Amino acid sequence: MKKLAVIFICFNFTISLFSQVQVTSAQEAISIAMQNSREQLYQQMMALEQMRNATLSVKDFLPQLGVSYSESDAVNVGRADSRSKSLQFSVSQLIFDGGQAWNQYQLDKIGSLFNYEAYLQSLEEFKGGILDGYQGIVMQQKVVDIKKRLKEAGFARLAVLAKELELGLVREIDYLDYLISCRKLEQEEELAQEALDIQVESFRQSLGLVYGTKLIVENQGENRDEAGELEKIYPVLPHFEKIVALTVNYSPAFRQQALEYKASVQQKKLENKWFIPNISLEGSMNLSGREFPLREPDFSLRIKMSFDRNTLFPANNTTSLGFDQQQLRSLGNAASGNLNPQLNYFSQKRLNSIALLQKQFSLEVSEERLRDSLRELLLNFDNSYENYLFSKESLGIQQKKVEINWQKLENGAVTEMDYLESLIELSTMEIQLVELQSNLVSLLRTIELSAGITPGGLNEIL
């Protein structure tokens, strides 16, 4: 039995060690990462529960129920002992508070909604990281392919040079120089492949795949530039104001700050209405007697009025009615106030006003910083795209130069080394173009993410 268990464990380990996952698109990579990310799952659960909790926080509007029980047994010397039991039920309901409870409820509810939107933004950032990882691997694969083609072209000409050396048509020193250059190309390809392997391993961890899983990343024609997207949205800087408006309306952090300022303004208005009271109604039923069941009910009704917002001279008034099952038994009216004034009352009001001005200024600064960062981002995209167009044009010119050098090589006008150097320069420019294109897509995704636009949707909005 033990042998069977060991074989089963080894079999499962072998399967996990040599399991294979193939990713053919960025969306497929995101789907895999979402399935395996427990962190995102827990964040989603927390955000949803916070929203439910906020929508259920209506206790200030609901009647407040209470129950109490007391029992007293007294032994009296020289007279009859006394026994009493009392069971009281009470209910209290807020009637009017000038809108303070409603303002707090709305603040809590909208705050929880913004917390959920903040989770959605973090989710988009998580997806953006997966997209960047996928795109980085695709770019590095292109770099490896370019270096591989260059190496193969170099070694193909090296074979020709070896035959010419045997025939005495070239000098040995020229052959050795060319051989050294080919070895460098071979080493560069190996380094590029090693960098690709490191990226794939890091991407495997980002997808949440277990150690030992073989990850194969392919690009099945996903190229945003080939679809003409980059060309369609260039230039983006003229659309600056529209993108700013989208970002301000979407940014959970900025909206949360704006909401807090709005709530502070509303709270300031409520504090200025110091003359508006908080009114509540409280009713109770008291059952008393010597033994159970208790058969002596008493009822009371209270109307409470307090001026809590008048912190200089806070006061309250209570009107109470007491009655049993047959008639009104008592009527009371009580009022109280604090005659010791709050010495820093006016100073505190000024501090609150200054704090409100600070929040307003902070909101304006945040919006200005948001505008500055977006302007820099859009300008960076436009400049990068112009650089991309220039590099693309330069690459076309270099390709023509390589063709000309090939003809010259056939005619003996240039050496093999000259032709190889033109090929190296061409591959360098191809790699540079790939990197520029990848950077453009990353900038575009950053713009879309900041404005709450789905990847590829900026063109539809502008």
CSV table of C-alpha atoms in Angstrom, one decimal:
chain,number,residue,atom,x,y,z
A,1,MET,CA,0.0,0.0,0.0
A,2,LYS,CA,2.8,2.4,0.8
A,3,LYS,CA,4.5,1.6,-2.5
A,4,LEU,CA,1.3,2.4,-4.3
A,5,ALA,CA,1.0,5.8,-2.5
A,6,VAL,CA,4.6,6.6,-3.4
A,7,ILE,CA,4.0,5.8,-7.0
A,8,PHE,CA,0.8,7.9,-7.0
A,9,ILE,CA,2.7,10.9,-5.5
A,10,CYS,CA,5.5,10.6,-8.0
A,11,PHE,CA,3.1,10.3,-10.9
A,12,ASN,CA,1.3,13.5,-9.8
A,13,PHE,CA,4.6,15.3,-9.4
A,14,THR,CA,5.8,14.2,-12.8
A,15,ILE,CA,2.5,15.5,-14.4
A,16,SER,CA,2.8,18.9,-12.6
A,17,LEU,CA,6.5,19.1,-13.5
A,18,PHE,CA,6.0,18.6,-17.2
A,19,SER,CA,2.6,20.2,-17.6
A,20,GLN,CA,2.4,22.7,-20.4
A,21,VAL,CA,0.3,25.9,-20.8
A,22,GLN,CA,0.1,27.7,-24.1
A,23,VAL,CA,-0.8,31.4,-24.3
A,24,THR,CA,-1.7,32.7,-27.8
A,25,SER,CA,-3.2,36.1,-26.9
A,26,ALA,CA,-3.1,38.8,-24.3
A,27,GLN,CA,-6.7,38.2,-23.4
A,28,GLU,CA,-6.0,34.5,-22.8
A,29,ALA,CA,-3.1,35.5,-20.5
A,30,ILE,CA,-5.4,37.8,-18.5
A,31,SER,CA,-8.0,35.0,-18.2
A,32,ILE,CA,-5.4,32.6,-16.8
A,33,ALA,CA,-4.0,35.2,-14.4
A,34,MET,CA,-7.5,36.0,-13.1
A,35,GLN,CA,-8.3,32.4,-12.5
A,36,ASN,CA,-5.1,31.9,-10.5
A,37,SER,CA,-4.9,35.2,-8.6
A,38,ARG,CA,-6.3,34.7,-5.1
A,39,GLU,CA,-5.2,38.2,-4.2
A,40,GLN,CA,-7.6,39.7,-6.8
A,41,LEU,CA,-10.3,37.3,-5.6
A,42,TYR,CA,-10.0,38.4,-2.0
A,43,GLN,CA,-9.9,42.1,-3.0
A,44,GLN,CA,-13.1,41.6,-5.0
A,45,MET,CA,-14.8,39.8,-2.1
A,46,MET,CA,-13.8,42.6,0.3
A,47,ALA,CA,-15.0,45.4,-2.0
A,48,LEU,CA,-18.4,43.7,-2.6
A,49,GLU,CA,-18.9,43.1,1.1
A,50,GLN,CA,-18.0,46.7,1.9
A,51,MET,CA,-20.7,47.8,-0.6
A,52,ARG,CA,-23.3,45.5,1.1
A,53,ASN,CA,-22.3,46.8,4.5
A,54,ALA,CA,-22.7,50.4,3.5
A,55,THR,CA,-26.1,49.9,2.0
A,56,LEU,CA,-27.3,48.2,5.2
A,57,SER,CA,-26.0,50.9,7.5
A,58,VAL,CA,-29.5,52.5,8.0
A,59,LYS,CA,-29.6,52.0,11.8
A,60,ASP,CA,-30.0,55.8,12.3
A,61,PHE,CA,-33.3,55.7,10.4
A,62,LEU,CA,-34.7,52.6,12.0
A,63,PRO,CA,-36.4,52.4,15.4
A,64,GLN,CA,-33.9,51.6,18.2
A,65,LEU,CA,-35.3,48.8,20.3
A,66,GLY,CA,-34.3,48.1,23.9
A,67,VAL,CA,-35.2,45.7,26.7
A,68,SER,CA,-34.2,45.6,30.3
A,69,TYR,CA,-35.0,43.6,33.4
A,70,SER,CA,-34.5,44.3,37.1
A,71,GLU,CA,-35.3,42.4,40.2
A,72,SER,CA,-35.1,43.6,43.9
A,73,ASP,CA,-35.7,41.6,47.0
A,74,ALA,CA,-35.4,43.5,50.3
A,75,VAL,CA,-35.5,42.0,53.9
A,76,ASN,CA,-36.9,44.7,56.3
A,77,VAL,CA,-36.6,44.2,60.1
A,78,GLY,CA,-39.9,44.8,61.9
A,79,ARG,CA,-42.0,45.1,58.8
A,80,ALA,CA,-42.9,43.1,55.7
A,81,ASP,CA,-40.3,42.2,53.2
A,82,SER,CA,-40.5,43.8,49.8
A,83,ARG,CA,-40.2,42.1,46.5
A,84,SER,CA,-40.4,43.7,43.0
A,85,LYS,CA,-39.7,42.7,39.5
A,86,SER,CA,-39.7,45.0,36.4
A,87,LEU,CA,-39.5,44.2,32.7
A,88,GLN,CA,-39.2,47.2,30.3
A,89,PHE,CA,-39.5,47.4,26.6
A,90,SER,CA,-38.5,50.6,24.8
A,91,VAL,CA,-38.4,52.0,21.2
A,92,SER,CA,-36.8,55.2,20.1
A,93,GLN,CA,-37.2,56.8,16.6
A,94,LEU,CA,-35.3,59.7,15.2
A,95,ILE,CA,-37.8,62.1,13.6
A,96,PHE,CA,-35.7,65.1,12.4
A,97,ASP,CA,-32.0,66.1,12.6
A,98,GLY,CA,-31.8,68.6,9.8
A,99,GLY,CA,-30.4,66.0,7.3
A,100,GLN,CA,-27.3,65.1,9.2
A,101,ALA,CA,-28.0,61.3,9.3
A,102,TRP,CA,-29.0,61.3,5.6
A,103,ASN,CA,-25.8,63.1,4.7
A,104,GLN,CA,-23.7,60.6,6.6
A,105,TYR,CA,-25.6,57.7,5.0
A,106,GLN,CA,-25.0,59.0,1.5
A,107,LEU,CA,-21.4,59.6,2.3
A,108,ASP,CA,-20.9,56.1,3.5
A,109,LYS,CA,-22.7,54.6,0.6
A,110,ILE,CA,-20.9,56.6,-2.1
A,111,GLY,CA,-17.6,56.0,-0.3
A,112,SER,CA,-18.1,52.2,-0.5
A,113,LEU,CA,-18.9,52.6,-4.2
A,114,PHE,CA,-15.7,54.5,-4.7
A,115,ASN,CA,-13.9,51.7,-2.8
A,116,TYR,CA,-15.3,49.3,-5.3
A,117,GLU,CA,-14.3,51.5,-8.2
A,118,ALA,CA,-10.8,51.7,-6.7
A,119,TYR,CA,-10.8,47.9,-6.7
A,120,LEU,CA,-11.8,48.0,-10.4
A,121,GLN,CA,-8.9,50.3,-11.1
A,122,SER,CA,-6.5,48.1,-9.3
A,123,LEU,CA,-7.9,45.2,-11.3
A,124,GLU,CA,-7.3,47.1,-14.6
A,125,GLU,CA,-3.7,47.8,-13.4
A,126,PHE,CA,-3.3,44.1,-12.7
A,127,LYS,CA,-4.5,43.3,-16.2
A,128,GLY,CA,-2.2,46.0,-17.5
A,129,GLY,CA,0.7,44.3,-15.9
A,130,ILE,CA,-0.2,41.0,-17.5
A,131,LEU,CA,-0.6,42.8,-20.9
A,132,ASP,CA,2.8,44.4,-20.4
A,133,GLY,CA,4.4,41.1,-19.6
A,134,TYR,CA,2.8,39.4,-22.6
A,135,GLN,CA,3.8,42.3,-24.9
A,136,GLY,CA,7.4,42.3,-23.5
A,137,ILE,CA,7.7,38.6,-24.3
A,138,VAL,CA,6.3,39.1,-27.8
A,139,MET,CA,8.8,42.0,-28.3
A,140,GLN,CA,11.7,39.9,-27.0
A,141,GLN,CA,10.7,37.1,-29.3
A,142,LYS,CA,11.0,39.5,-32.2
A,143,VAL,CA,14.4,40.6,-31.0
A,144,VAL,CA,15.5,36.9,-30.8
A,145,ASP,CA,14.2,36.3,-34.3
A,146,ILE,CA,16.1,39.3,-35.7
A,147,LYS,CA,19.3,38.3,-34.1
A,148,LYS,CA,18.8,34.7,-35.2
A,149,ARG,CA,18.3,35.8,-38.8
A,150,LEU,CA,21.4,38.1,-38.6
A,151,LYS,CA,23.5,35.2,-37.2
A,152,GLU,CA,22.3,32.8,-39.9
A,153,ALA,CA,23.1,35.4,-42.6
A,154,GLY,CA,26.5,36.0,-41.1
A,155,PHE,CA,27.4,32.3,-40.9
A,156,ALA,CA,26.1,31.7,-44.4
A,157,ARG,CA,28.6,34.2,-45.7
A,158,LEU,CA,31.2,32.8,-43.4
A,159,ALA,CA,30.9,29.4,-45.2
A,160,VAL,CA,31.5,31.2,-48.5
A,161,LEU,CA,34.5,32.9,-47.0
A,162,ALA,CA,35.9,29.6,-45.8
A,163,LYS,CA,35.8,28.1,-49.3
A,164,GLU,CA,37.3,31.3,-50.7
A,165,LEU,CA,40.1,31.0,-48.1
A,166,GLU,CA,40.8,27.5,-49.3
A,167,LEU,CA,41.1,28.8,-52.8
A,168,GLY,CA,43.3,31.6,-51.7
A,169,LEU,CA,40.8,34.3,-52.8
A,170,VAL,CA,40.7,36.1,-49.4
A,171,ARG,CA,43.3,36.8,-46.8
A,172,GLU,CA,43.2,34.7,-43.6
A,173,ILE,CA,43.2,37.9,-41.5
A,174,ASP,CA,40.0,39.0,-43.2
A,175,TYR,CA,38.4,35.6,-42.6
A,176,LEU,CA,39.4,35.7,-38.9
A,177,ASP,CA,37.9,39.1,-38.4
A,178,TYR,CA,34.7,38.0,-40.0
A,179,LEU,CA,34.7,34.9,-37.8
A,180,ILE,CA,35.0,37.0,-34.7
A,181,SER,CA,32.1,39.1,-35.8
A,182,CYS,CA,30.0,36.0,-36.4
A,183,ARG,CA,30.9,34.6,-33.0
A,184,LYS,CA,29.7,37.9,-31.4
A,185,LEU,CA,26.4,37.7,-33.3
A,186,GLU,CA,26.0,34.1,-32.0
A,187,GLN,CA,26.7,35.3,-28.4
A,188,GLU,CA,24.2,38.2,-28.8
A,189,GLU,CA,21.6,35.7,-29.9
A,190,GLU,CA,22.2,33.5,-26.9
A,191,LEU,CA,22.0,36.5,-24.5
A,192,ALA,CA,18.7,37.6,-26.1
A,193,GLN,CA,17.4,34.0,-25.7
A,194,GLU,CA,18.4,34.0,-22.1
A,195,ALA,CA,16.7,37.3,-21.5
A,196,LEU,CA,13.6,35.8,-23.2
A,197,ASP,CA,13.7,32.8,-20.9
A,198,ILE,CA,13.9,35.0,-17.8
A,199,GLN,CA,10.9,37.0,-19.0
A,200,VAL,CA,8.9,33.8,-19.6
A,201,GLU,CA,9.7,32.5,-16.1
A,202,SER,CA,8.7,35.8,-14.6
A,203,PHE,CA,5.5,35.8,-16.7
A,204,ARG,CA,4.7,32.3,-15.5
A,205,GLN,CA,4.8,33.5,-11.9
A,206,SER,CA,2.6,36.5,-12.8
A,207,LEU,CA,0.0,34.1,-14.3
A,208,GLY,CA,0.0,32.1,-11.1
A,209,LEU,CA,1.2,28.9,-12.7
A,210,VAL,CA,2.9,26.3,-10.5
A,211,TYR,CA,6.6,25.8,-10.6
A,212,GLY,CA,7.7,23.4,-13.4
A,213,THR,CA,4.9,24.4,-15.7
A,214,LYS,CA,6.2,24.9,-19.3
A,215,LEU,CA,4.8,28.1,-20.6
A,216,ILE,CA,4.6,28.7,-24.3
A,217,VAL,CA,3.8,32.2,-25.5
A,218,GLU,CA,2.7,32.9,-29.0
A,219,ASN,CA,1.4,35.9,-30.8
A,220,GLN,CA,-1.3,35.0,-33.3
A,221,GLY,CA,-1.3,38.2,-35.3
A,222,GLU,CA,-2.0,40.5,-32.3
A,223,ASN,CA,-0.4,43.7,-33.4
A,224,ARG,CA,-2.1,47.0,-32.6
A,225,ASP,CA,0.0,49.0,-35.0
A,226,GLU,CA,-0.9,46.6,-37.9
A,227,ALA,CA,-4.6,47.4,-37.3
A,228,GLY,CA,-3.7,51.1,-37.8
A,229,GLU,CA,-4.7,52.0,-34.2
A,230,LEU,CA,-1.6,54.1,-33.4
A,231,GLU,CA,-1.9,55.9,-36.7
A,232,LYS,CA,-5.6,56.6,-36.2
A,233,ILE,CA,-5.2,58.3,-32.8
A,234,TYR,CA,-2.1,60.3,-33.5
A,235,PRO,CA,-1.8,63.0,-32.4
A,236,VAL,CA,-3.5,62.7,-29.0
A,237,LEU,CA,-2.4,66.1,-27.5
A,238,PRO,CA,-5.1,68.0,-29.3
A,239,HIS,CA,-7.6,65.9,-27.4
A,240,PHE,CA,-6.1,66.9,-24.1
A,241,GLU,CA,-9.2,68.5,-22.5
A,242,LYS,CA,-11.4,65.6,-23.4
A,243,ILE,CA,-9.1,63.0,-21.9
A,244,VAL,CA,-8.7,65.2,-18.8
A,245,ALA,CA,-12.5,65.3,-18.4
A,246,LEU,CA,-12.7,61.5,-18.8
A,247,THR,CA,-9.9,61.0,-16.3
A,248,VAL,CA,-11.3,63.4,-13.7
A,249,ASN,CA,-14.7,61.6,-13.9
A,250,TYR,CA,-13.2,58.2,-13.7
A,251,SER,CA,-10.3,58.5,-11.2
A,252,PRO,CA,-11.5,56.9,-7.9
A,253,ALA,CA,-8.9,58.7,-5.9
A,254,PHE,CA,-9.8,62.1,-7.3
A,255,ARG,CA,-13.5,61.5,-7.0
A,256,GLN,CA,-13.1,60.3,-3.4
A,257,GLN,CA,-11.3,63.5,-2.6
A,258,ALA,CA,-14.0,65.6,-4.3
A,259,LEU,CA,-16.7,63.7,-2.4
A,260,GLU,CA,-14.9,64.4,1.0
A,261,TYR,CA,-14.7,68.1,0.1
A,262,LYS,CA,-18.4,68.1,-0.8
A,263,ALA,CA,-19.3,66.3,2.4
A,264,SER,CA,-17.2,68.8,4.4
A,265,VAL,CA,-19.1,71.7,2.7
A,266,GLN,CA,-22.4,70.0,3.6
A,267,GLN,CA,-21.3,69.4,7.2
A,268,LYS,CA,-20.3,73.1,7.4
A,269,LYS,CA,-23.8,74.1,6.3
A,270,LEU,CA,-25.4,71.8,8.9
A,271,GLU,CA,-23.2,73.3,11.7
A,272,ASN,CA,-24.3,76.8,10.7
A,273,LYS,CA,-27.9,75.7,11.3
A,274,TRP,CA,-27.3,75.6,15.0
A,275,PHE,CA,-30.9,76.7,15.7
A,276,ILE,CA,-32.3,73.5,14.1
A,277,PRO,CA,-32.9,70.8,16.7
A,278,ASN,CA,-32.7,67.1,16.6
A,279,ILE,CA,-36.0,65.6,17.4
A,280,SER,CA,-36.7,62.0,18.5
A,281,LEU,CA,-39.6,60.1,19.8
A,282,GLU,CA,-39.2,57.5,22.5
A,283,GLY,CA,-41.9,55.1,23.9
A,284,SER,CA,-41.6,52.4,26.5
A,285,MET,CA,-43.7,49.8,28.3
A,286,ASN,CA,-42.9,48.7,31.8
A,287,LEU,CA,-44.3,45.5,33.4
A,288,SER,CA,-43.9,45.3,37.1
A,289,GLY,CA,-45.1,43.2,40.0
A,290,ARG,CA,-44.0,40.9,42.9
A,291,GLU,CA,-44.1,37.6,41.0
A,292,PHE,CA,-44.4,36.3,37.5
A,293,PRO,CA,-46.5,36.8,35.5
A,294,LEU,CA,-46.2,40.6,35.8
A,295,ARG,CA,-49.6,42.2,35.6
A,296,GLU,CA,-49.0,45.9,36.2
A,297,PRO,CA,-48.2,47.7,32.9
A,298,ASP,CA,-47.1,51.3,32.7
A,299,PHE,CA,-46.6,53.2,29.5
A,300,SER,CA,-44.6,56.3,28.8
A,301,LEU,CA,-44.0,58.5,25.8
A,302,ARG,CA,-41.2,61.0,25.4
A,303,ILE,CA,-40.4,63.7,22.9
A,304,LYS,CA,-36.7,64.7,23.0
A,305,MET,CA,-35.5,67.9,21.4
A,306,SER,CA,-31.7,68.7,21.5
A,307,PHE,CA,-29.6,71.4,20.0
A,308,ASP,CA,-26.4,69.4,19.6
A,309,ARG,CA,-25.0,71.6,16.9
A,310,ASN,CA,-25.0,74.6,19.2
A,311,THR,CA,-21.7,73.7,20.9
A,312,LEU,CA,-21.5,77.1,22.5
A,313,PHE,CA,-24.5,76.6,24.7
A,314,PRO,CA,-25.8,73.1,24.1
A,315,ALA,CA,-29.4,72.5,25.4
A,316,ASN,CA,-32.1,69.9,25.3
A,317,ASN,CA,-35.7,69.6,26.2
A,318,THR,CA,-37.8,66.5,27.0
A,319,THR,CA,-41.5,66.3,27.2
A,320,SER,CA,-42.9,63.1,28.7
A,321,LEU,CA,-46.3,61.5,29.2
A,322,GLY,CA,-47.0,58.6,31.6
A,323,PHE,CA,-50.2,56.5,31.5
A,324,ASP,CA,-51.5,53.1,32.3
A,325,GLN,CA,-54.3,51.2,30.6
A,326,GLN,CA,-57.0,53.5,32.0
A,327,GLN,CA,-55.8,57.1,32.2
A,328,LEU,CA,-53.0,59.6,32.0
A,329,ARG,CA,-51.0,59.5,35.2
A,330,SER,CA,-48.2,62.0,34.7
A,331,LEU,CA,-47.0,64.8,32.5
A,332,GLY,CA,-43.5,66.2,32.6
A,333,ASN,CA,-41.4,68.8,30.9
A,334,ALA,CA,-37.6,69.0,31.5
A,335,ALA,CA,-35.1,71.4,30.0
A,336,SER,CA,-31.3,71.7,30.6
A,337,GLY,CA,-28.5,73.6,29.2
A,338,ASN,CA,-24.8,74.2,29.6
A,339,LEU,CA,-24.0,77.6,31.0
A,340,ASN,CA,-20.3,77.1,30.8
A,341,PRO,CA,-19.4,78.3,27.4
A,342,GLN,CA,-16.9,76.6,25.2
A,343,LEU,CA,-14.1,79.1,25.3
A,344,ASN,CA,-12.6,78.1,22.0
A,345,TYR,CA,-15.9,78.0,20.2
A,346,PHE,CA,-15.2,80.8,17.8
A,347,SER,CA,-11.6,79.8,17.4
A,348,GLN,CA,-12.7,76.2,16.5
A,349,LYS,CA,-15.2,77.6,13.9
A,350,ARG,CA,-12.3,79.5,12.3
A,351,LEU,CA,-10.2,76.4,12.3
A,352,ASN,CA,-13.0,74.4,10.6
A,353,SER,CA,-13.3,77.2,8.0
A,354,ILE,CA,-9.5,77.1,7.4
A,355,ALA,CA,-9.6,73.3,7.1
A,356,LEU,CA,-12.3,73.6,4.5
A,357,LEU,CA,-10.3,76.1,2.5
A,358,GLN,CA,-7.3,73.7,2.7
A,359,LYS,CA,-9.4,70.8,1.3
A,360,GLN,CA,-10.6,73.0,-1.5
A,361,PHE,CA,-7.0,74.1,-2.3
A,362,SER,CA,-5.9,70.4,-2.1
A,363,LEU,CA,-8.6,69.5,-4.6
A,364,GLU,CA,-7.5,72.2,-7.0
A,365,VAL,CA,-3.8,71.1,-6.6
A,366,SER,CA,-4.8,67.5,-7.3
A,367,GLU,CA,-6.6,68.4,-10.4
A,368,GLU,CA,-3.7,70.6,-11.6
A,369,ARG,CA,-1.3,67.7,-11.0
A,370,LEU,CA,-3.5,65.4,-12.8
A,371,ARG,CA,-3.6,67.7,-15.8
A,372,ASP,CA,0.2,68.1,-15.8
A,373,SER,CA,0.8,64.3,-15.7
A,374,LEU,CA,-1.7,63.8,-18.5
A,375,ARG,CA,-0.2,66.5,-20.6
A,376,GLU,CA,3.3,65.0,-20.1
A,377,LEU,CA,1.9,61.5,-21.0
A,378,LEU,CA,0.2,62.7,-24.2
A,379,LEU,CA,3.2,64.7,-25.3
A,380,ASN,CA,5.4,61.7,-24.7
A,381,PHE,CA,3.2,59.6,-26.8
A,382,ASP,CA,3.2,62.1,-29.7
A,383,ASN,CA,6.9,62.5,-29.5
A,384,SER,CA,7.5,58.8,-29.4
A,385,TYR,CA,5.2,58.3,-32.4
A,386,GLU,CA,7.1,60.9,-34.4
A,387,ASN,CA,10.3,59.1,-33.4
A,388,TYR,CA,8.7,55.8,-34.4
A,389,LEU,CA,7.9,57.2,-37.9
A,390,PHE,CA,11.4,58.6,-38.3
A,391,SER,CA,12.9,55.2,-37.3
A,392,LYS,CA,10.5,53.4,-39.7
A,393,GLU,CA,11.6,55.7,-42.5
A,394,SER,CA,15.3,55.2,-41.6
A,395,LEU,CA,14.8,51.4,-41.6
A,396,GLY,CA,13.4,51.5,-45.1
A,397,ILE,CA,16.5,53.5,-46.2
A,398,GLN,CA,18.8,51.1,-44.5
A,399,GLN,CA,17.1,48.2,-46.3
A,400,LYS,CA,17.9,49.8,-49.6
A,401,LYS,CA,21.5,50.3,-48.5
A,402,VAL,CA,21.8,46.6,-47.7
A,403,GLU,CA,20.4,45.8,-51.2
A,404,ILE,CA,22.9,48.1,-52.7
A,405,ASN,CA,25.8,46.7,-50.7
A,406,TRP,CA,24.7,43.2,-51.8
A,407,GLN,CA,25.1,44.2,-55.4
A,408,LYS,CA,28.4,45.8,-54.6
A,409,LEU,CA,29.5,42.6,-52.8
A,410,GLU,CA,28.6,40.6,-55.9
A,411,ASN,CA,30.7,43.0,-58.0
A,412,GLY,CA,33.5,43.0,-55.5
A,413,ALA,CA,33.1,46.7,-54.7
A,414,VAL,CA,32.8,46.1,-51.0
A,415,THR,CA,34.1,43.5,-48.6
A,416,GLU,CA,32.2,40.8,-46.7
A,417,MET,CA,32.9,42.8,-43.5
A,418,ASP,CA,31.3,45.9,-45.0
A,419,TYR,CA,28.2,43.9,-46.0
A,420,LEU,CA,28.0,42.3,-42.5
A,421,GLU,CA,28.2,45.7,-40.9
A,422,SER,CA,25.3,46.9,-43.0
A,423,LEU,CA,23.3,43.9,-41.9
A,424,ILE,CA,24.2,44.5,-38.2
A,425,GLU,CA,23.1,48.1,-38.6
A,426,LEU,CA,19.8,47.0,-40.2
A,427,SER,CA,19.1,44.5,-37.3
A,428,THR,CA,19.9,47.2,-34.8
A,429,MET,CA,17.4,49.5,-36.4
A,430,GLU,CA,14.8,46.7,-36.6
A,431,ILE,CA,15.2,46.1,-32.8
A,432,GLN,CA,14.9,49.8,-32.1
A,433,LEU,CA,11.7,49.9,-34.1
A,434,VAL,CA,10.2,47.0,-32.2
A,435,GLU,CA,11.1,48.7,-28.9
A,436,LEU,CA,9.6,52.0,-30.0
A,437,GLN,CA,6.4,50.2,-31.1
A,438,SER,CA,6.2,48.4,-27.8
A,439,ASN,CA,6.7,51.6,-25.9
A,440,LEU,CA,3.9,53.3,-27.9
A,441,VAL,CA,1.4,50.5,-27.0
A,442,SER,CA,2.4,50.8,-23.4
A,443,LEU,CA,1.9,54.6,-23.4
A,444,LEU,CA,-1.5,54.1,-25.1
A,445,ARG,CA,-2.6,51.6,-22.6
A,446,THR,CA,-1.5,53.9,-19.7
A,447,ILE,CA,-3.6,56.7,-21.3
A,448,GLU,CA,-6.6,54.4,-21.6
A,449,LEU,CA,-6.2,53.0,-18.1
A,450,SER,CA,-6.1,56.5,-16.5
A,451,ALA,CA,-9.3,57.5,-18.3
A,452,GLY,CA,-11.1,54.3,-17.6
A,453,ILE,CA,-11.2,53.2,-21.3
A,454,THR,CA,-10.9,49.6,-22.3
A,455,PRO,CA,-7.8,48.6,-24.2
A,456,GLY,CA,-8.2,49.6,-27.8
A,457,GLY,CA,-11.2,51.9,-27.1
A,458,LEU,CA,-9.5,55.3,-27.2
A,459,ASN,CA,-10.0,55.7,-31.0
A,460,GLU,CA,-13.7,55.2,-30.6
A,461,ILE,CA,-13.9,58.0,-28.0
A,462,LEU,CA,-11.7,60.7,-29.6
